[in-house]
């Protein structure tokens, strides 16, 4: 029986069916944001949520059966742990003080699309592996920001105290320039001090 279940869960059709139910779950969550749809079809949407949760539970059970008697192999896969966690959180009753958590847990089901599609799993795994390198980039950017903030303070704090009156405000001003949020105001004020200030 284990071999049959293993063939089932590894079949491309099984994966496509699960993807279809994840997309359907996302559509139901979207429809639940419409008060008129909830008023007219609330019971049907509620039933759809329960049916889809049941299908996700069945999927997890089938995957565990496929690796029986070594059920721990199921939990060695980080994506299976993620899927199982989403199911557990989805079982929280959507009433009382846990209502908000339960609603957010249902939203997490849409994220299962990432764990189901191999190409998306690869992208996420690559991003996670790149985090240590990103920390080095952030450290370098922080040093550069710090140097330019002190430079900006020394050059402009008397002429433009609004944007350069302290180190903290100078850092905020640099962030504003980088994000292009009204950076021209800062530039024109600096150019009043010296016409070549835009070079800084």
PDB file of C-alpha atoms in Angstrom:
ATOM      1  CA  UNK A   1       0.000   0.000   0.000  1.00  0.00           C
ATOM      2  CA  UNK A   2       2.880   2.333   0.800  1.00  0.00           C
ATOM      3  CA  UNK A   3       4.165   2.017  -2.745  1.00  0.00           C
ATOM      4  CA  UNK A   4       0.768   2.903  -4.184  1.00  0.00           C
ATOM      5  CA  UNK A   5       0.451   5.962  -1.945  1.00  0.00           C
ATOM      6  CA  UNK A   6       4.020   6.984  -2.806  1.00  0.00           C
ATOM      7  CA  UNK A   7       3.240   6.789  -6.527  1.00  0.00           C
ATOM      8  CA  UNK A   8       0.101   8.833  -5.935  1.00  0.00           C
ATOM      9  CA  UNK A   9       1.783  11.699  -4.047  1.00  0.00           C
ATOM     10  CA  UNK A  10       4.660  11.797  -6.535  1.00  0.00           C
ATOM     11  CA  UNK A  11       2.372  11.897  -9.563  1.00  0.00           C
ATOM     12  CA  UNK A  12       2.327  15.235 -11.469  1.00  0.00           C
ATOM     13  CA  UNK A  13      -1.481  15.152 -11.444  1.00  0.00           C
ATOM     14  CA  UNK A  14      -1.545  15.045  -7.624  1.00  0.00           C
ATOM     15  CA  UNK A  15       0.602  18.179  -7.453  1.00  0.00           C
ATOM     16  CA  UNK A  16      -1.593  19.961 -10.008  1.00  0.00           C
ATOM     17  CA  UNK A  17      -4.746  19.130  -8.009  1.00  0.00           C
ATOM     18  CA  UNK A  18      -3.203  20.547  -4.818  1.00  0.00           C
ATOM     19  CA  UNK A  19      -2.149  23.706  -6.692  1.00  0.00           C
ATOM     20  CA  UNK A  20      -5.719  24.065  -7.984  1.00  0.00           C
ATOM     21  CA  UNK A  21      -7.116  23.856  -4.438  1.00  0.00           C
ATOM     22  CA  UNK A  22      -4.560  26.390  -3.166  1.00  0.00           C
ATOM     23  CA  UNK A  23      -5.633  28.812  -5.915  1.00  0.00           C
ATOM     24  CA  UNK A  24      -9.296  28.134  -5.113  1.00  0.00           C
ATOM     25  CA  UNK A  25      -8.553  28.820  -1.443  1.00  0.00           C
ATOM     26  CA  UNK A  26      -6.949  32.134  -2.433  1.00  0.00           C
ATOM     27  CA  UNK A  27     -10.012  33.038  -4.494  1.00  0.00           C
ATOM     28  CA  UNK A  28     -12.328  32.255  -1.564  1.00  0.00           C
ATOM     29  CA  UNK A  29     -10.226  34.412   0.774  1.00  0.00           C
ATOM     30  CA  UNK A  30     -10.472  37.237  -1.745  1.00  0.00           C
ATOM     31  CA  UNK A  31     -14.254  36.852  -2.028  1.00  0.00           C
ATOM     32  CA  UNK A  32     -14.567  36.985   1.765  1.00  0.00           C
ATOM     33  CA  UNK A  33     -13.359  40.607   1.645  1.00  0.00           C
ATOM     34  CA  UNK A  34     -16.594  41.546  -0.153  1.00  0.00           C
ATOM     35  CA  UNK A  35     -19.436  42.173   2.340  1.00  0.00           C
ATOM     36  CA  UNK A  36     -22.061  41.626  -0.360  1.00  0.00           C
ATOM     37  CA  UNK A  37     -20.629  38.225  -1.368  1.00  0.00           C
ATOM     38  CA  UNK A  38     -20.360  37.168   2.279  1.00  0.00           C
ATOM     39  CA  UNK A  39     -23.981  38.232   2.864  1.00  0.00           C
ATOM     40  CA  UNK A  40     -25.205  36.207  -0.124  1.00  0.00           C
ATOM     41  CA  UNK A  41     -22.866  33.196  -0.107  1.00  0.00           C
ATOM     42  CA  UNK A  42     -21.239  33.238   3.345  1.00  0.00           C
ATOM     43  CA  UNK A  43     -22.283  29.679   4.186  1.00  0.00           C
ATOM     44  CA  UNK A  44     -20.931  28.358   0.875  1.00  0.00           C
ATOM     45  CA  UNK A  45     -17.602  30.172   1.329  1.00  0.00           C
ATOM     46  CA  UNK A  46     -17.364  28.824   4.880  1.00  0.00           C
ATOM     47  CA  UNK A  47     -18.008  25.304   3.611  1.00  0.00           C
ATOM     48  CA  UNK A  48     -15.387  25.764   0.883  1.00  0.00           C
ATOM     49  CA  UNK A  49     -12.801  26.723   3.499  1.00  0.00           C
ATOM     50  CA  UNK A  50     -13.547  23.585   5.534  1.00  0.00           C
ATOM     51  CA  UNK A  51     -13.444  21.308   2.477  1.00  0.00           C
ATOM     52  CA  UNK A  52     -10.097  22.723   1.339  1.00  0.00           C
ATOM     53  CA  UNK A  53      -8.646  22.372   4.846  1.00  0.00           C
ATOM     54  CA  UNK A  54      -9.797  18.742   4.836  1.00  0.00           C
ATOM     55  CA  UNK A  55      -8.048  18.169   1.505  1.00  0.00           C
ATOM     56  CA  UNK A  56      -4.813  19.691   2.871  1.00  0.00           C
ATOM     57  CA  UNK A  57      -5.030  17.404   5.935  1.00  0.00           C
ATOM     58  CA  UNK A  58      -5.578  14.398   3.651  1.00  0.00           C
ATOM     59  CA  UNK A  59      -2.566  15.446   1.556  1.00  0.00           C
ATOM     60  CA  UNK A  60      -0.345  15.598   4.657  1.00  0.00           C
ATOM     61  CA  UNK A  61      -1.573  12.188   5.828  1.00  0.00           C
ATOM     62  CA  UNK A  62      -0.925  10.631   2.414  1.00  0.00           C
ATOM     63  CA  UNK A  63       2.619  12.036   2.388  1.00  0.00           C
ATOM     64  CA  UNK A  64       3.219  10.590   5.855  1.00  0.00           C
ATOM     65  CA  UNK A  65       1.853   7.200   4.789  1.00  0.00           C
ATOM     66  CA  UNK A  66       4.146   7.288   1.744  1.00  0.00           C
ATOM     67  CA  UNK A  67       7.240   7.356   4.012  1.00  0.00           C
ATOM     68  CA  UNK A  68       5.882   4.923   6.663  1.00  0.00           C
ATOM     69  CA  UNK A  69       7.359   3.468   8.859  1.00  0.00           C
ATOM     70  CA  UNK A  70       9.926   6.321   8.807  1.00  0.00           C
ATOM     71  CA  UNK A  71       7.393   9.102   9.363  1.00  0.00           C
ATOM     72  CA  UNK A  72      10.172  11.363  10.641  1.00  0.00           C
ATOM     73  CA  UNK A  73      11.359  11.624   7.010  1.00  0.00           C
ATOM     74  CA  UNK A  74       8.271  13.742   6.340  1.00  0.00           C
ATOM     75  CA  UNK A  75       9.371  16.279   8.963  1.00  0.00           C
ATOM     76  CA  UNK A  76      12.983  16.372   7.736  1.00  0.00           C
ATOM     77  CA  UNK A  77      11.785  18.355   4.742  1.00  0.00           C
ATOM     78  CA  UNK A  78      11.450  22.022   5.723  1.00  0.00           C
ATOM     79  CA  UNK A  79       8.664  22.571   3.197  1.00  0.00           C
ATOM     80  CA  UNK A  80       6.628  19.718   4.718  1.00  0.00           C
ATOM     81  CA  UNK A  81       7.117  21.276   8.161  1.00  0.00           C
ATOM     82  CA  UNK A  82       5.845  24.581   6.752  1.00  0.00           C
ATOM     83  CA  UNK A  83       2.781  22.896   5.194  1.00  0.00           C
ATOM     84  CA  UNK A  84       2.065  20.999   8.420  1.00  0.00           C
ATOM     85  CA  UNK A  85       2.371  24.201  10.482  1.00  0.00           C
ATOM     86  CA  UNK A  86      -0.105  25.984   8.204  1.00  0.00           C
ATOM     87  CA  UNK A  87      -2.578  23.119   8.693  1.00  0.00           C
ATOM     88  CA  UNK A  88      -2.152  23.193  12.495  1.00  0.00           C
ATOM     89  CA  UNK A  89      -2.711  26.965  12.641  1.00  0.00           C
ATOM     90  CA  UNK A  90      -5.726  26.591  10.353  1.00  0.00           C
ATOM     91  CA  UNK A  91      -7.347  24.313  12.933  1.00  0.00           C
ATOM     92  CA  UNK A  92      -7.531  27.186  15.446  1.00  0.00           C
ATOM     93  CA  UNK A  93     -11.237  28.025  15.996  1.00  0.00           C
ATOM     94  CA  UNK A  94     -12.193  31.289  14.258  1.00  0.00           C
ATOM     95  CA  UNK A  95     -14.005  32.553  17.341  1.00  0.00           C
ATOM     96  CA  UNK A  96     -13.189  34.546  20.452  1.00  0.00           C
ATOM     97  CA  UNK A  97      -9.721  35.902  21.093  1.00  0.00           C
ATOM     98  CA  UNK A  98      -8.161  33.601  18.498  1.00  0.00           C
ATOM     99  CA  UNK A  99     -10.371  34.804  15.639  1.00  0.00           C
ATOM    100  CA  UNK A 100      -7.729  37.120  14.166  1.00  0.00           C
ATOM    101  CA  UNK A 101      -5.020  34.419  14.374  1.00  0.00           C
ATOM    102  CA  UNK A 102      -7.348  31.946  12.676  1.00  0.00           C
ATOM    103  CA  UNK A 103      -8.053  34.383   9.827  1.00  0.00           C
ATOM    104  CA  UNK A 104      -4.339  35.038   9.328  1.00  0.00           C
ATOM    105  CA  UNK A 105      -3.666  31.290   9.381  1.00  0.00           C
ATOM    106  CA  UNK A 106      -6.146  30.809   6.547  1.00  0.00           C
ATOM    107  CA  UNK A 107      -4.247  33.451   4.607  1.00  0.00           C
ATOM    108  CA  UNK A 108      -1.042  31.441   5.103  1.00  0.00           C
ATOM    109  CA  UNK A 109      -2.603  28.643   3.067  1.00  0.00           C
ATOM    110  CA  UNK A 110      -2.050  30.747  -0.072  1.00  0.00           C
ATOM    111  CA  UNK A 111       1.698  30.689   0.717  1.00  0.00           C
ATOM    112  CA  UNK A 112       1.532  26.928   0.257  1.00  0.00           C
ATOM    113  CA  UNK A 113       1.715  27.705  -3.447  1.00  0.00           C
ATOM    114  CA  UNK A 114       5.435  28.347  -2.865  1.00  0.00           C
ATOM    115  CA  UNK A 115       6.000  24.967  -1.226  1.00  0.00           C
ATOM    116  CA  UNK A 116       4.030  23.158  -3.927  1.00  0.00           C
ATOM    117  CA  UNK A 117       5.724  24.544  -7.053  1.00  0.00           C
ATOM    118  CA  UNK A 118       9.376  23.372  -7.327  1.00  0.00           C
ATOM    119  CA  UNK A 119      10.496  26.479  -9.243  1.00  0.00           C
ATOM    120  CA  UNK A 120       9.185  28.768  -6.490  1.00  0.00           C
ATOM    121  CA  UNK A 121      10.854  26.593  -3.838  1.00  0.00           C
ATOM    122  CA  UNK A 122      14.155  26.990  -5.682  1.00  0.00           C
ATOM    123  CA  UNK A 123      13.828  30.790  -5.778  1.00  0.00           C
ATOM    124  CA  UNK A 124      13.006  30.998  -2.057  1.00  0.00           C
ATOM    125  CA  UNK A 125      15.864  28.624  -1.150  1.00  0.00           C
ATOM    126  CA  UNK A 126      18.278  30.730  -3.193  1.00  0.00           C
ATOM    127  CA  UNK A 127      17.089  33.915  -1.474  1.00  0.00           C
ATOM    128  CA  UNK A 128      17.510  32.335   1.966  1.00  0.00           C
ATOM    129  CA  UNK A 129      21.029  31.172   1.109  1.00  0.00           C
ATOM    130  CA  UNK A 130      21.902  34.714  -0.045  1.00  0.00           C
ATOM    131  CA  UNK A 131      20.944  36.305   3.315  1.00  0.00           C
ATOM    132  CA  UNK A 132      24.501  36.101   4.775  1.00  0.00           C
ATOM    133  CA  UNK A 133      25.856  37.926   1.710  1.00  0.00           C
ATOM    134  CA  UNK A 134      23.082  40.505   1.969  1.00  0.00           C
ATOM    135  CA  UNK A 135      24.179  41.230   5.533  1.00  0.00           C
ATOM    136  CA  UNK A 136      27.627  42.186   4.210  1.00  0.00           C
ATOM    137  CA  UNK A 137      26.038  44.475   1.635  1.00  0.00           C
ATOM    138  CA  UNK A 138      23.908  46.104   4.349  1.00  0.00           C
ATOM    139  CA  UNK A 139      27.001  46.593   6.529  1.00  0.00           C
ATOM    140  CA  UNK A 140      28.810  48.310   3.651  1.00  0.00           C
ATOM    141  CA  UNK A 141      25.792  50.532   2.924  1.00  0.00           C
ATOM    142  CA  UNK A 142      25.514  51.431   6.619  1.00  0.00           C
ATOM    143  CA  UNK A 143      29.155  52.556   6.717  1.00  0.00           C
ATOM    144  CA  UNK A 144      28.683  54.654   3.558  1.00  0.00           C
ATOM    145  CA  UNK A 145      25.475  56.206   4.946  1.00  0.00           C
ATOM    146  CA  UNK A 146      27.212  57.005   8.229  1.00  0.00           C
ATOM    147  CA  UNK A 147      30.122  58.759   6.475  1.00  0.00           C
ATOM    148  CA  UNK A 148      27.824  60.770   4.192  1.00  0.00           C
ATOM    149  CA  UNK A 149      25.544  61.702   7.118  1.00  0.00           C
ATOM    150  CA  UNK A 150      28.469  63.176   9.044  1.00  0.00           C
ATOM    151  CA  UNK A 151      29.686  64.927   5.882  1.00  0.00           C
ATOM    152  CA  UNK A 152      26.217  66.367   5.268  1.00  0.00           C
ATOM    153  CA  UNK A 153      26.000  67.576   8.853  1.00  0.00           C
ATOM    154  CA  UNK A 154      29.384  69.285   8.672  1.00  0.00           C
ATOM    155  CA  UNK A 155      28.579  70.978   5.355  1.00  0.00           C
ATOM    156  CA  UNK A 156      24.919  71.984   5.724  1.00  0.00           C
ATOM    157  CA  UNK A 157      23.702  71.918   9.352  1.00  0.00           C
ATOM    158  CA  UNK A 158      23.960  75.692   9.761  1.00  0.00           C
ATOM    159  CA  UNK A 159      22.414  76.573   6.403  1.00  0.00           C
ATOM    160  CA  UNK A 160      19.693  73.847   6.442  1.00  0.00           C
ATOM    161  CA  UNK A 161      19.010  72.699  10.032  1.00  0.00           C
ATOM    162  CA  UNK A 162      15.697  71.175   8.955  1.00  0.00           C
ATOM    163  CA  UNK A 163      17.482  68.381   7.069  1.00  0.00           C
ATOM    164  CA  UNK A 164      20.953  68.277   8.657  1.00  0.00           C
ATOM    165  CA  UNK A 165      20.657  69.456  12.293  1.00  0.00           C
ATOM    166  CA  UNK A 166      21.805  66.140  13.832  1.00  0.00           C
ATOM    167  CA  UNK A 167      23.284  62.801  12.865  1.00  0.00           C
ATOM    168  CA  UNK A 168      19.912  61.048  13.103  1.00  0.00           C
ATOM    169  CA  UNK A 169      18.132  63.629  10.947  1.00  0.00           C
ATOM    170  CA  UNK A 170      21.018  63.525   8.466  1.00  0.00           C
ATOM    171  CA  UNK A 171      20.645  59.752   8.130  1.00  0.00           C
ATOM    172  CA  UNK A 172      16.901  60.202   7.600  1.00  0.00           C
ATOM    173  CA  UNK A 173      17.606  62.852   4.948  1.00  0.00           C
ATOM    174  CA  UNK A 174      19.966  60.485   3.114  1.00  0.00           C
ATOM    175  CA  UNK A 175      17.307  57.776   3.194  1.00  0.00           C
ATOM    176  CA  UNK A 176      14.858  60.291   1.754  1.00  0.00           C
ATOM    177  CA  UNK A 177      17.302  61.094  -1.069  1.00  0.00           C
ATOM    178  CA  UNK A 178      17.895  57.406  -1.836  1.00  0.00           C
ATOM    179  CA  UNK A 179      14.145  56.719  -2.028  1.00  0.00           C
ATOM    180  CA  UNK A 180      13.663  59.868  -4.195  1.00  0.00           C
ATOM    181  CA  UNK A 181      11.052  61.240  -1.757  1.00  0.00           C
ATOM    182  CA  UNK A 182      11.068  65.016  -2.448  1.00  0.00           C
ATOM    183  CA  UNK A 183      14.867  64.900  -2.754  1.00  0.00           C
ATOM    184  CA  UNK A 184      14.802  68.002  -4.980  1.00  0.00           C
ATOM    185  CA  UNK A 185      13.764  70.138  -1.952  1.00  0.00           C
ATOM    186  CA  UNK A 186      16.950  69.069  -0.201  1.00  0.00           C
ATOM    187  CA  UNK A 187      19.039  69.709  -3.318  1.00  0.00           C
ATOM    188  CA  UNK A 188      17.690  73.209  -4.005  1.00  0.00           C
ATOM    189  CA  UNK A 189      18.124  74.233  -0.358  1.00  0.00           C
ATOM    190  CA  UNK A 190      21.724  73.011  -0.448  1.00  0.00           C
ATOM    191  CA  UNK A 191      22.340  74.868  -3.734  1.00  0.00           C
ATOM    192  CA  UNK A 192      21.377  78.115  -1.995  1.00  0.00           C
ATOM    193  CA  UNK A 193      24.452  77.535   0.156  1.00  0.00           C
ATOM    194  CA  UNK A 194      26.711  76.730  -2.838  1.00  0.00           C
ATOM    195  CA  UNK A 195      25.744  76.247  -6.477  1.00  0.00           C
ATOM    196  CA  UNK A 196      27.810  73.046  -6.733  1.00  0.00           C
ATOM    197  CA  UNK A 197      26.234  71.427  -3.655  1.00  0.00           C
ATOM    198  CA  UNK A 198      24.344  68.970  -5.841  1.00  0.00           C
ATOM    199  CA  UNK A 199      27.681  67.217  -6.478  1.00  0.00           C
ATOM    200  CA  UNK A 200      27.736  66.073  -2.833  1.00  0.00           C
TER     201      UNK A 200
END
